[in-house]
Short mmCIF file of N, CA, C and O and ligand atoms in Angstrom, two decimals:
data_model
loop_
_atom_site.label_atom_id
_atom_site.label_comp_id
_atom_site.label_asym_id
_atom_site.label_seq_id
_atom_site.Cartn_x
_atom_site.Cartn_y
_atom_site.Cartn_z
N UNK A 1 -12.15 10.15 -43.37
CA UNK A 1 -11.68 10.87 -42.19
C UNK A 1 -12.00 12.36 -42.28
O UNK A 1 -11.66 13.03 -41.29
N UNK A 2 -12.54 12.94 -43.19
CA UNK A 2 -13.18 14.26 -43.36
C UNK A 2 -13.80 14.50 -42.88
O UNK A 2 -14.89 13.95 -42.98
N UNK A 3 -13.57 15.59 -41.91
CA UNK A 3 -14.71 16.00 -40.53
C UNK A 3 -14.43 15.11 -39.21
O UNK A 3 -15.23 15.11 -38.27
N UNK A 4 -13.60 14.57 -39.21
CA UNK A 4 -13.28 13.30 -37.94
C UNK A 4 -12.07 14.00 -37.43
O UNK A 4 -11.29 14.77 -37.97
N UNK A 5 -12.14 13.39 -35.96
CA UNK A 5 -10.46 14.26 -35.22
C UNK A 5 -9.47 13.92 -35.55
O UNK A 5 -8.69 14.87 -35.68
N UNK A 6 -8.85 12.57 -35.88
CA UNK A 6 -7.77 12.09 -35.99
C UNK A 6 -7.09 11.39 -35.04
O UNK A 6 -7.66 10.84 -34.10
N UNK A 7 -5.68 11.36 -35.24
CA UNK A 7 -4.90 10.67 -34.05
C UNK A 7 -4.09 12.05 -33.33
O UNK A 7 -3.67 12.93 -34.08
N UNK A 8 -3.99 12.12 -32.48
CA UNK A 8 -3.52 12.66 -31.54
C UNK A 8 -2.13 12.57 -30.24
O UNK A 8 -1.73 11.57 -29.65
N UNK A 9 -1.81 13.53 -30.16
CA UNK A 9 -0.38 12.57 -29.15
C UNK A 9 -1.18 11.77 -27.67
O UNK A 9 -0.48 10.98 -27.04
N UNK A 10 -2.77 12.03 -27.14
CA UNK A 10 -3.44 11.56 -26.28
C UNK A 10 -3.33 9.84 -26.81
O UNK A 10 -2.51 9.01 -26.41
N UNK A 11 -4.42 9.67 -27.80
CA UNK A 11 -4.27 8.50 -28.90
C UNK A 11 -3.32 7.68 -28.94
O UNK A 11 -3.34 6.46 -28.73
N UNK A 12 -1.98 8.73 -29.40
CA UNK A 12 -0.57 7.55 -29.62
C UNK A 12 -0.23 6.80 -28.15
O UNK A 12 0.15 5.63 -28.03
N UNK A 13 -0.46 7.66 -27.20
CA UNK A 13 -0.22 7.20 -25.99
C UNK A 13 -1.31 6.29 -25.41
O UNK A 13 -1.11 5.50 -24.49
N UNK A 14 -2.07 6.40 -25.80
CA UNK A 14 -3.08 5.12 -25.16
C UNK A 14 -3.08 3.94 -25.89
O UNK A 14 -3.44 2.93 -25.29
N UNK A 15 -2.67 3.83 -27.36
CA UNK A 15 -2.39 2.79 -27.82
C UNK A 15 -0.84 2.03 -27.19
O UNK A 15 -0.50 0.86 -26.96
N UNK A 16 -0.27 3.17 -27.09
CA UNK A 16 1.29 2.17 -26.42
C UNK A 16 0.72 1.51 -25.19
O UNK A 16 0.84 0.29 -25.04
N UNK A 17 0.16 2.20 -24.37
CA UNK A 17 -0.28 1.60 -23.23
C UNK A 17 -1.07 0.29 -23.47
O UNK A 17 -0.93 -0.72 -22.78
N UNK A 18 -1.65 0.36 -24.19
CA UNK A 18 -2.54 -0.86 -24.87
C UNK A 18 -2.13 -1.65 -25.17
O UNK A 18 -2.45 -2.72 -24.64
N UNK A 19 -0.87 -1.56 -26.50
CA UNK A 19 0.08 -2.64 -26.65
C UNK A 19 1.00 -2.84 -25.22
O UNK A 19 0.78 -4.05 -25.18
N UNK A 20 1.44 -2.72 -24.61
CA UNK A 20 2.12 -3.03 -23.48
C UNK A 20 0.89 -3.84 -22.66
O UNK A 20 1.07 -5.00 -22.31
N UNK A 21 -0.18 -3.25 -22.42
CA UNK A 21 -0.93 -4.29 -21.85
C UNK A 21 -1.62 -5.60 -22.11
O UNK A 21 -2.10 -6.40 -21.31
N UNK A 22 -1.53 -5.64 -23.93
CA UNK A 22 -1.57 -6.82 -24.26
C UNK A 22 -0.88 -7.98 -24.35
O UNK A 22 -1.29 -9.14 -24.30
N UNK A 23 0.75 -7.31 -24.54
CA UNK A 23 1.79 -8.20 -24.27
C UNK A 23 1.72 -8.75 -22.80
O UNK A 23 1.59 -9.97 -22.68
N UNK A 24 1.80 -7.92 -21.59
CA UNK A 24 1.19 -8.18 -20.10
C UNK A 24 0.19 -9.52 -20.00
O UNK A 24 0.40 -10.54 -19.35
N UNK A 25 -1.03 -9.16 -20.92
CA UNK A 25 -1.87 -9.89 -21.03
C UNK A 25 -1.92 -11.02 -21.81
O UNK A 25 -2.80 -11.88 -21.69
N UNK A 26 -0.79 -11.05 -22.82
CA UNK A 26 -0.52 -12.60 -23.32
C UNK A 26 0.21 -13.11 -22.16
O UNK A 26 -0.20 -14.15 -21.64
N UNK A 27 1.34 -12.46 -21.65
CA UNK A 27 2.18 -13.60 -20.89
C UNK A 27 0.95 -13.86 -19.34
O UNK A 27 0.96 -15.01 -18.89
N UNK A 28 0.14 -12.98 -18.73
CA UNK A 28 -0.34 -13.83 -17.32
C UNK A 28 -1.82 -14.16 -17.22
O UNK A 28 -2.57 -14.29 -16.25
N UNK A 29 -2.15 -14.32 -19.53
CA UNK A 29 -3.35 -14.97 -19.03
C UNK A 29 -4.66 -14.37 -18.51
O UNK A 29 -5.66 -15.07 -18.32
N UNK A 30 -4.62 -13.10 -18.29
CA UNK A 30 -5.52 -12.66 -17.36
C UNK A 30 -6.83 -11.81 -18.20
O UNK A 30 -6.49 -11.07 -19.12
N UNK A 31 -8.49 -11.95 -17.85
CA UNK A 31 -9.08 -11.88 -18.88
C UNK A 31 -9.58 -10.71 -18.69
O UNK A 31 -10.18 -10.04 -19.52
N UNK A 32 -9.20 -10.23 -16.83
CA UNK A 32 -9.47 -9.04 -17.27
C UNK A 32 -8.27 -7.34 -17.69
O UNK A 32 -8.50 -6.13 -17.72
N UNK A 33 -7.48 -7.90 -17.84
CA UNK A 33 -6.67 -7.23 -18.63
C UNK A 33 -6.72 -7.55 -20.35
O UNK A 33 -6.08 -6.82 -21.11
N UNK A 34 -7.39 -8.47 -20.76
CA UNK A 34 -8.19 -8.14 -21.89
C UNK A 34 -8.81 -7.20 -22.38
O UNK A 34 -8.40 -6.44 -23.25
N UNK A 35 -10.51 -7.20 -21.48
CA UNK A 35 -11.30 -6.68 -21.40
C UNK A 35 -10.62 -5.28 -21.50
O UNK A 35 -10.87 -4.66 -22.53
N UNK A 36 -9.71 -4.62 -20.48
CA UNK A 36 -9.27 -3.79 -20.21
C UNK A 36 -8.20 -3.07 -21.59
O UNK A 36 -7.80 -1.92 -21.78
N UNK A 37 -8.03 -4.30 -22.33
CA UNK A 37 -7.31 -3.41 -24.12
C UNK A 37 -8.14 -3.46 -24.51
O UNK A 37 -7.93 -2.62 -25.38
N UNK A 38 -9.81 -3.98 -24.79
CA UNK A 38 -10.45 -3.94 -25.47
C UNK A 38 -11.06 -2.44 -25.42
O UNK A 38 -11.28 -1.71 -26.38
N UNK A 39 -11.18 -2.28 -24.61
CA UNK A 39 -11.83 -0.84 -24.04
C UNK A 39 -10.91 0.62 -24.71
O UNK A 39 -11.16 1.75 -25.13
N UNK A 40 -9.81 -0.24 -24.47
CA UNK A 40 -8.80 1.22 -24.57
C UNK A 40 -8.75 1.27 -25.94
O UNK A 40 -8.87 2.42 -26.36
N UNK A 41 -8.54 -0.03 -27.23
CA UNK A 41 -8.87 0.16 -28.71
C UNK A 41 -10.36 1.25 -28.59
O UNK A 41 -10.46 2.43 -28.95
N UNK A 42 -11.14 0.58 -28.12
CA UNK A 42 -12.42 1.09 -28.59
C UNK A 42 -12.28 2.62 -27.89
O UNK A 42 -13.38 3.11 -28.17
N UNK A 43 -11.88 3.19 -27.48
CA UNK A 43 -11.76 4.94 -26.94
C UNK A 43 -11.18 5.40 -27.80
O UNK A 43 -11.59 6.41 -28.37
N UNK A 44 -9.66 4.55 -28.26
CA UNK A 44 -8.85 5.06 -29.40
C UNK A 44 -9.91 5.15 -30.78
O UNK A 44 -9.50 5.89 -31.68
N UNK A 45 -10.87 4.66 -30.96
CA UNK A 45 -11.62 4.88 -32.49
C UNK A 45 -12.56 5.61 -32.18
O UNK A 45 -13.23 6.28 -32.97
N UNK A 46 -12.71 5.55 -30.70
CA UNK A 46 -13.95 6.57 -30.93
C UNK A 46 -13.18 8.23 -30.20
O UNK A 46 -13.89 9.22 -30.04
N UNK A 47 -12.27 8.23 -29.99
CA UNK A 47 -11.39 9.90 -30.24
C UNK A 47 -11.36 9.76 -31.65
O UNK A 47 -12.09 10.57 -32.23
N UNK A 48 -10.69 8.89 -32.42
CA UNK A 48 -10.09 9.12 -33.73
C UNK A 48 -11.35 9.79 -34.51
O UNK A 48 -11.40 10.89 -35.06
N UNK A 49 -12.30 8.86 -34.40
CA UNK A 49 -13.36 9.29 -35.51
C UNK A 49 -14.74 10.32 -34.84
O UNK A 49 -15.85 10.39 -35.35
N UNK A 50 -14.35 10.96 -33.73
CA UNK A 50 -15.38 12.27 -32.69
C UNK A 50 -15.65 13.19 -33.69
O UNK A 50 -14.57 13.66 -34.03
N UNK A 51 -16.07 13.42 -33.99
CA UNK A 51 -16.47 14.76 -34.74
C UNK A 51 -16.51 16.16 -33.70
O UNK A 51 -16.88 17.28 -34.04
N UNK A 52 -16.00 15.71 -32.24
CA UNK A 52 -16.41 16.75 -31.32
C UNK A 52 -15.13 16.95 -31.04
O UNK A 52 -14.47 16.30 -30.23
N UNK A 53 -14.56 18.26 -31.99
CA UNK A 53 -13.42 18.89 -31.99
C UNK A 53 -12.64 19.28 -30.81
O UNK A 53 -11.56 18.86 -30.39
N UNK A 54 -13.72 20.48 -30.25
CA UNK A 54 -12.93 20.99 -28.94
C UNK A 54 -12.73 20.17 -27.58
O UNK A 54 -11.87 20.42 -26.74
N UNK A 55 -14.10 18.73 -27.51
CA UNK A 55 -14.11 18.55 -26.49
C UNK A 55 -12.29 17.54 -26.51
O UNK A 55 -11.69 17.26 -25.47
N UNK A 56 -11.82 17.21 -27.78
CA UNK A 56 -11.34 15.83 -27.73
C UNK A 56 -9.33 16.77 -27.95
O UNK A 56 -8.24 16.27 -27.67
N UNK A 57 -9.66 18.30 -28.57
CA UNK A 57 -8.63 19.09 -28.56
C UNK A 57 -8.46 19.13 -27.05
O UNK A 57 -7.34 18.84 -26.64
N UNK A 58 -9.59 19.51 -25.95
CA UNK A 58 -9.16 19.81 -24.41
C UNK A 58 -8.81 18.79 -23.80
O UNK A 58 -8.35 19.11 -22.70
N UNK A 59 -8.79 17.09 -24.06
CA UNK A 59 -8.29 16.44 -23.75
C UNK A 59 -6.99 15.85 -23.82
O UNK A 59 -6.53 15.11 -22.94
N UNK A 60 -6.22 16.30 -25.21
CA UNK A 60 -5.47 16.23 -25.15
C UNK A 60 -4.36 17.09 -24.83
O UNK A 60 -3.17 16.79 -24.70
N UNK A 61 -5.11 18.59 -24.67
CA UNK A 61 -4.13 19.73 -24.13
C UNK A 61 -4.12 19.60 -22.27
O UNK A 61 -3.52 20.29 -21.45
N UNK A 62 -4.78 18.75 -22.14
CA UNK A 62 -5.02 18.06 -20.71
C UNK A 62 -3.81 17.22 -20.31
O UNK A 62 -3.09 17.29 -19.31
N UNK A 63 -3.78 16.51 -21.24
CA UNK A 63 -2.72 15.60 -21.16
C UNK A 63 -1.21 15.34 -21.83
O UNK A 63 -0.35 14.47 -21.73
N UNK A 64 -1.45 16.95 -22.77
CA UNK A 64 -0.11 17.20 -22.79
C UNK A 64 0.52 18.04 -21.56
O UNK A 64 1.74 18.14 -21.58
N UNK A 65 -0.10 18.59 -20.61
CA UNK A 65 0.34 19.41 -19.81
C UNK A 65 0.98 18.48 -18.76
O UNK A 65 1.93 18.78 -18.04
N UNK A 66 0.20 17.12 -18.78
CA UNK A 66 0.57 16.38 -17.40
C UNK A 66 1.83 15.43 -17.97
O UNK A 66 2.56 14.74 -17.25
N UNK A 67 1.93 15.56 -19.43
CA UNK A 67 3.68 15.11 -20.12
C UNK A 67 4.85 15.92 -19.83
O UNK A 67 5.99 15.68 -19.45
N UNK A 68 4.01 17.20 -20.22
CA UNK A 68 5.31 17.88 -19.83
C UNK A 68 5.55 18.42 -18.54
O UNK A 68 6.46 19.22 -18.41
N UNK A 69 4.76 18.04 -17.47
CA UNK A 69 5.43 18.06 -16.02
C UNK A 69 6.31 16.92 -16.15
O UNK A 69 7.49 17.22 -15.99
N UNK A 70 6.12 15.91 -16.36
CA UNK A 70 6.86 15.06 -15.57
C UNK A 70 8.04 14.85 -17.34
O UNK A 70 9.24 14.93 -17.08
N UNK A 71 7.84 14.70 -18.32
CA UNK A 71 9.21 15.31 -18.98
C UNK A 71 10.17 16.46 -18.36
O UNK A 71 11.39 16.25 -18.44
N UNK A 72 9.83 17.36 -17.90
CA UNK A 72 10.58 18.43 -17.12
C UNK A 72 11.00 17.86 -16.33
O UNK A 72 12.21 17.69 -16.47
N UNK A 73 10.45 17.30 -15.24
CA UNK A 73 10.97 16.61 -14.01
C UNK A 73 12.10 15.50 -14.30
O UNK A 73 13.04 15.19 -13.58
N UNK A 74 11.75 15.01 -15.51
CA UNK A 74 12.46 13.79 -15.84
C UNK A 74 14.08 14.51 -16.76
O UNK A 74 15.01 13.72 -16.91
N UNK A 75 14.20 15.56 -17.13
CA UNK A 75 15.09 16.10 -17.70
C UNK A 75 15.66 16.79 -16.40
O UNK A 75 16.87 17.03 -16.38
N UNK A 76 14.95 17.11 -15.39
CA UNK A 76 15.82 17.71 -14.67
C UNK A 76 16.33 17.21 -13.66
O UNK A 76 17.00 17.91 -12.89
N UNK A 77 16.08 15.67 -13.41
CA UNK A 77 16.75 14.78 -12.60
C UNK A 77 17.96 14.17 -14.06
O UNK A 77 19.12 14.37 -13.71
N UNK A 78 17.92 13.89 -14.68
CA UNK A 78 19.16 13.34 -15.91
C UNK A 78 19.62 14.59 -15.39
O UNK A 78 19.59 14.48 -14.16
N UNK A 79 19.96 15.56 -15.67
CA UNK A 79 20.87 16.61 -15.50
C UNK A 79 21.43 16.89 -14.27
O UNK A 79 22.65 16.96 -14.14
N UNK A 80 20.72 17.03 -13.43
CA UNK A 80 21.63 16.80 -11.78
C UNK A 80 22.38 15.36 -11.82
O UNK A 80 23.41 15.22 -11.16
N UNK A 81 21.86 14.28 -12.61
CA UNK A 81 22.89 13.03 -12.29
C UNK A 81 24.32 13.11 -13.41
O UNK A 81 25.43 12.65 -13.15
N UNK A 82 23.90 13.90 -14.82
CA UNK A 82 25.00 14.07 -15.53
C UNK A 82 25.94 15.17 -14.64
O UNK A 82 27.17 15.14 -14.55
N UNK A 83 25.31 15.82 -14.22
CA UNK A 83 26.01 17.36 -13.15
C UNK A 83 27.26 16.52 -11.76
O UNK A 83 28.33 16.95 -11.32
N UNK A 84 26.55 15.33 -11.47
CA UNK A 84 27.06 15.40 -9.91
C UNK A 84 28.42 14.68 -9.84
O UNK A 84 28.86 14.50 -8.71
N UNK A 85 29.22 14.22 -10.98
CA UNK A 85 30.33 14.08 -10.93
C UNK A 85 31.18 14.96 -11.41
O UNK A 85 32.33 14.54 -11.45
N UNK A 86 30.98 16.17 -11.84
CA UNK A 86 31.76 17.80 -12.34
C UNK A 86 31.57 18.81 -11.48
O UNK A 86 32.19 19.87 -11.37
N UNK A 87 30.44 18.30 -10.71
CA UNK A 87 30.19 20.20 -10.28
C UNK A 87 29.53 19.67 -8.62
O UNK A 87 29.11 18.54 -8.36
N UNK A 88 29.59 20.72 -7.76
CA UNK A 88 28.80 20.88 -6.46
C UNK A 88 27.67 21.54 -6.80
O UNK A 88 27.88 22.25 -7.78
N UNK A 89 26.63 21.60 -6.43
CA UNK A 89 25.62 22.49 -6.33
C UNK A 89 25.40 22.91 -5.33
O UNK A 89 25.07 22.15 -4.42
N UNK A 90 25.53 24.58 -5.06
CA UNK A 90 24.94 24.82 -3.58
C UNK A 90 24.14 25.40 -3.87
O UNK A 90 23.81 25.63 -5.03
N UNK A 91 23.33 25.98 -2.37
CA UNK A 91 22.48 26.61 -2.44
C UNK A 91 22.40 28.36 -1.75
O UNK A 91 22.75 28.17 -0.59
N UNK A 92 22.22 29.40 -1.85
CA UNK A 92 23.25 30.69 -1.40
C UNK A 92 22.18 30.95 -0.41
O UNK A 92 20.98 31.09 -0.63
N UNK A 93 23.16 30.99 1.30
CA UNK A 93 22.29 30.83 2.50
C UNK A 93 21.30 31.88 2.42
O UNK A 93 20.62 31.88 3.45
N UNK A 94 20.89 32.91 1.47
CA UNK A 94 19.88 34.37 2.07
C UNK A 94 18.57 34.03 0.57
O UNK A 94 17.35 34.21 0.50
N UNK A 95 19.40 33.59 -0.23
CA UNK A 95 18.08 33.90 -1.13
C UNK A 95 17.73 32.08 -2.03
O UNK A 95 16.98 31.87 -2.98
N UNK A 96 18.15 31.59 -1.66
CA UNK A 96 18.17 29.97 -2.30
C UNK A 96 18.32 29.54 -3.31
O UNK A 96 17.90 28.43 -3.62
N UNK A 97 19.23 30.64 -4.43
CA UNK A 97 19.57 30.22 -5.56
C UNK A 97 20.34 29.26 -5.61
O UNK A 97 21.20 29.29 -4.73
N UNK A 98 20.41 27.91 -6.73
CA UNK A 98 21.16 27.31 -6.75
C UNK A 98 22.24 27.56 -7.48
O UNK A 98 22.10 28.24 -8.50
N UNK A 99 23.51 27.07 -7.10
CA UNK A 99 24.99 27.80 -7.68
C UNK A 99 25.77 26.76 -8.18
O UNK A 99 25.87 26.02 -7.20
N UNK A 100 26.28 26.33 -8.94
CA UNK A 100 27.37 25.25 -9.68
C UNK A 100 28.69 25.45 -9.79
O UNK A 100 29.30 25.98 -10.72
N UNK A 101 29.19 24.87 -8.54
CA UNK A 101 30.92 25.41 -8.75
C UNK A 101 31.58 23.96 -9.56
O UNK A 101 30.93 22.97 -9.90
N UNK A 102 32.65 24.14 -9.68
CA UNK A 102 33.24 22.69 -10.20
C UNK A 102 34.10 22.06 -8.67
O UNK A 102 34.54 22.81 -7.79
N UNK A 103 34.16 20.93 -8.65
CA UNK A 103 34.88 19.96 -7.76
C UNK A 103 36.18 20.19 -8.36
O UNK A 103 36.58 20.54 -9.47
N UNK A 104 37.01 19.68 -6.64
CA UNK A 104 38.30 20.13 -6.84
C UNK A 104 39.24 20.90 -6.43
O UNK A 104 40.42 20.65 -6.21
N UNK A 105 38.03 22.76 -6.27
CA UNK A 105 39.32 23.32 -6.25
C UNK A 105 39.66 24.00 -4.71
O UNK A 105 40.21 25.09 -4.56
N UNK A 106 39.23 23.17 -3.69
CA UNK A 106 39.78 23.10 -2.31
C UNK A 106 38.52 24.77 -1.90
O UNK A 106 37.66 25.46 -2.45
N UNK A 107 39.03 24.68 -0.99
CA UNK A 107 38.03 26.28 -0.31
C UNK A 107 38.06 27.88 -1.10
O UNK A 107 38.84 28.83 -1.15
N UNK A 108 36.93 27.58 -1.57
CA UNK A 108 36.20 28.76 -2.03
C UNK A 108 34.99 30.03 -1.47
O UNK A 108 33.82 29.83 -1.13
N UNK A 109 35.76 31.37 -1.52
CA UNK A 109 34.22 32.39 -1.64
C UNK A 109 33.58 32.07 -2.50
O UNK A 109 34.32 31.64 -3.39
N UNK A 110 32.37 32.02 -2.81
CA UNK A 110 30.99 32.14 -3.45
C UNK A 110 30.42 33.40 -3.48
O UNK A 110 30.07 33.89 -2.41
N UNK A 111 30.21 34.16 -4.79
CA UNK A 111 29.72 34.78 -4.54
C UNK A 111 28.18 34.46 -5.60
O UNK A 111 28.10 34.08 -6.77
N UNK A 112 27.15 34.79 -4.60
CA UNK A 112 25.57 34.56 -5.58
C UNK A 112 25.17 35.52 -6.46
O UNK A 112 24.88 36.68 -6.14
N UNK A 113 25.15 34.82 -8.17
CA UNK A 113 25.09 36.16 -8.71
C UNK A 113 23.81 36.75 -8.81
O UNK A 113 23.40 37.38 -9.78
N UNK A 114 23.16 36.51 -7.69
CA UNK A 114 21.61 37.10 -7.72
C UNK A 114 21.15 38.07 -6.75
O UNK A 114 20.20 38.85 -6.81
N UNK A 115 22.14 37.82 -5.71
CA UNK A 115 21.96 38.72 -4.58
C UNK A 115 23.28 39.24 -4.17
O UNK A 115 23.11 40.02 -3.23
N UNK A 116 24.57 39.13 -4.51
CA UNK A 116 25.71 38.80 -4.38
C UNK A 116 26.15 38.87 -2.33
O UNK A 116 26.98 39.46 -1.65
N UNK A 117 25.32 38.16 -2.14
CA UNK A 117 25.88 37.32 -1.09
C UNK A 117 27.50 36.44 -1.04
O UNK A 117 27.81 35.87 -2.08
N UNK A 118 28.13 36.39 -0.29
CA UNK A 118 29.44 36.04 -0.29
C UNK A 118 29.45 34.56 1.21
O UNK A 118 29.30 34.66 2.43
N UNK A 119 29.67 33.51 0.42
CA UNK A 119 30.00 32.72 1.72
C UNK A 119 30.68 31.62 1.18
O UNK A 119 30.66 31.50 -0.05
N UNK A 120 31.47 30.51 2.07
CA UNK A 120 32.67 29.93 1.55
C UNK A 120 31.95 28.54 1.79
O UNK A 120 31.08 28.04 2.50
N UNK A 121 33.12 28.08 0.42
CA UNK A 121 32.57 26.15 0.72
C UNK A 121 34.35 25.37 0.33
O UNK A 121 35.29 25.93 -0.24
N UNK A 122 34.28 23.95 0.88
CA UNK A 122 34.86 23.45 -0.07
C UNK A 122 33.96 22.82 -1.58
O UNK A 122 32.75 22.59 -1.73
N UNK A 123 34.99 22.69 -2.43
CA UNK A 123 34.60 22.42 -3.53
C UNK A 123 35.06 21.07 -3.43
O UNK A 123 34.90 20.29 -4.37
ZN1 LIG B 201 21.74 34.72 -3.23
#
């Protein structure tokens, strides 16, 4: 492996996909979802063993970027659903910050601590 790229978080992820599609592909039989892990092993050995550093580094900084959109996205929907039985979220009518009061405590001023705009909600 001296002088070869290695495995990569691109790599680890195309092999899961691979195994998931083979299991797919034991239970419905289908040959061209075969074909279709065969392909994806054979990309996985030929990243692993590229000797072409940067092109196979920009691929995976390619595709770490498009993880961590949707990790972000995916952490920030868990958190509005852990949020929505403690807290309201508004939004402050002049500048659209979002604001987190707690439920409960009947009619409230708001004030936004970004613009300090002042307007009332129930909680
Ligand atoms: Zn505001």
């Amino acid at each position: 492996m001296v002088g070869r790229y290695g495995v990569d978080e691109l790599t680890r992820f195309i092999l899961l996909l691979d195994c998931l599609l083979m299991v797919f592909s034991l239970l419905l039989r289908n040959s061209v979802m075969n074909f279709i892990c065969i392909f994806l092993i054979l990309l996985c050995y030929l990243r692993m063993f590229s000797k072409n550093y940067s092109q196979r580094f920009k691929e995976n900084q390619m595709y770490l970027k498009y993880y961590d959109r949707f990790a972000n996205k995916y952490a920030s929907v868990k958190y509005a659903i852990q949020q929505h039985g403690i807290y309201h979220i508004y939004k402050c009518p002049s500048c659209k910050q979002k604001i987190r009061i707690p439920k409960g405590k009947g009619k409230i001023s708001i004030t936004c601590p970004k613009c300090n705009k002042q307007f009332i909600k129930h909680s």
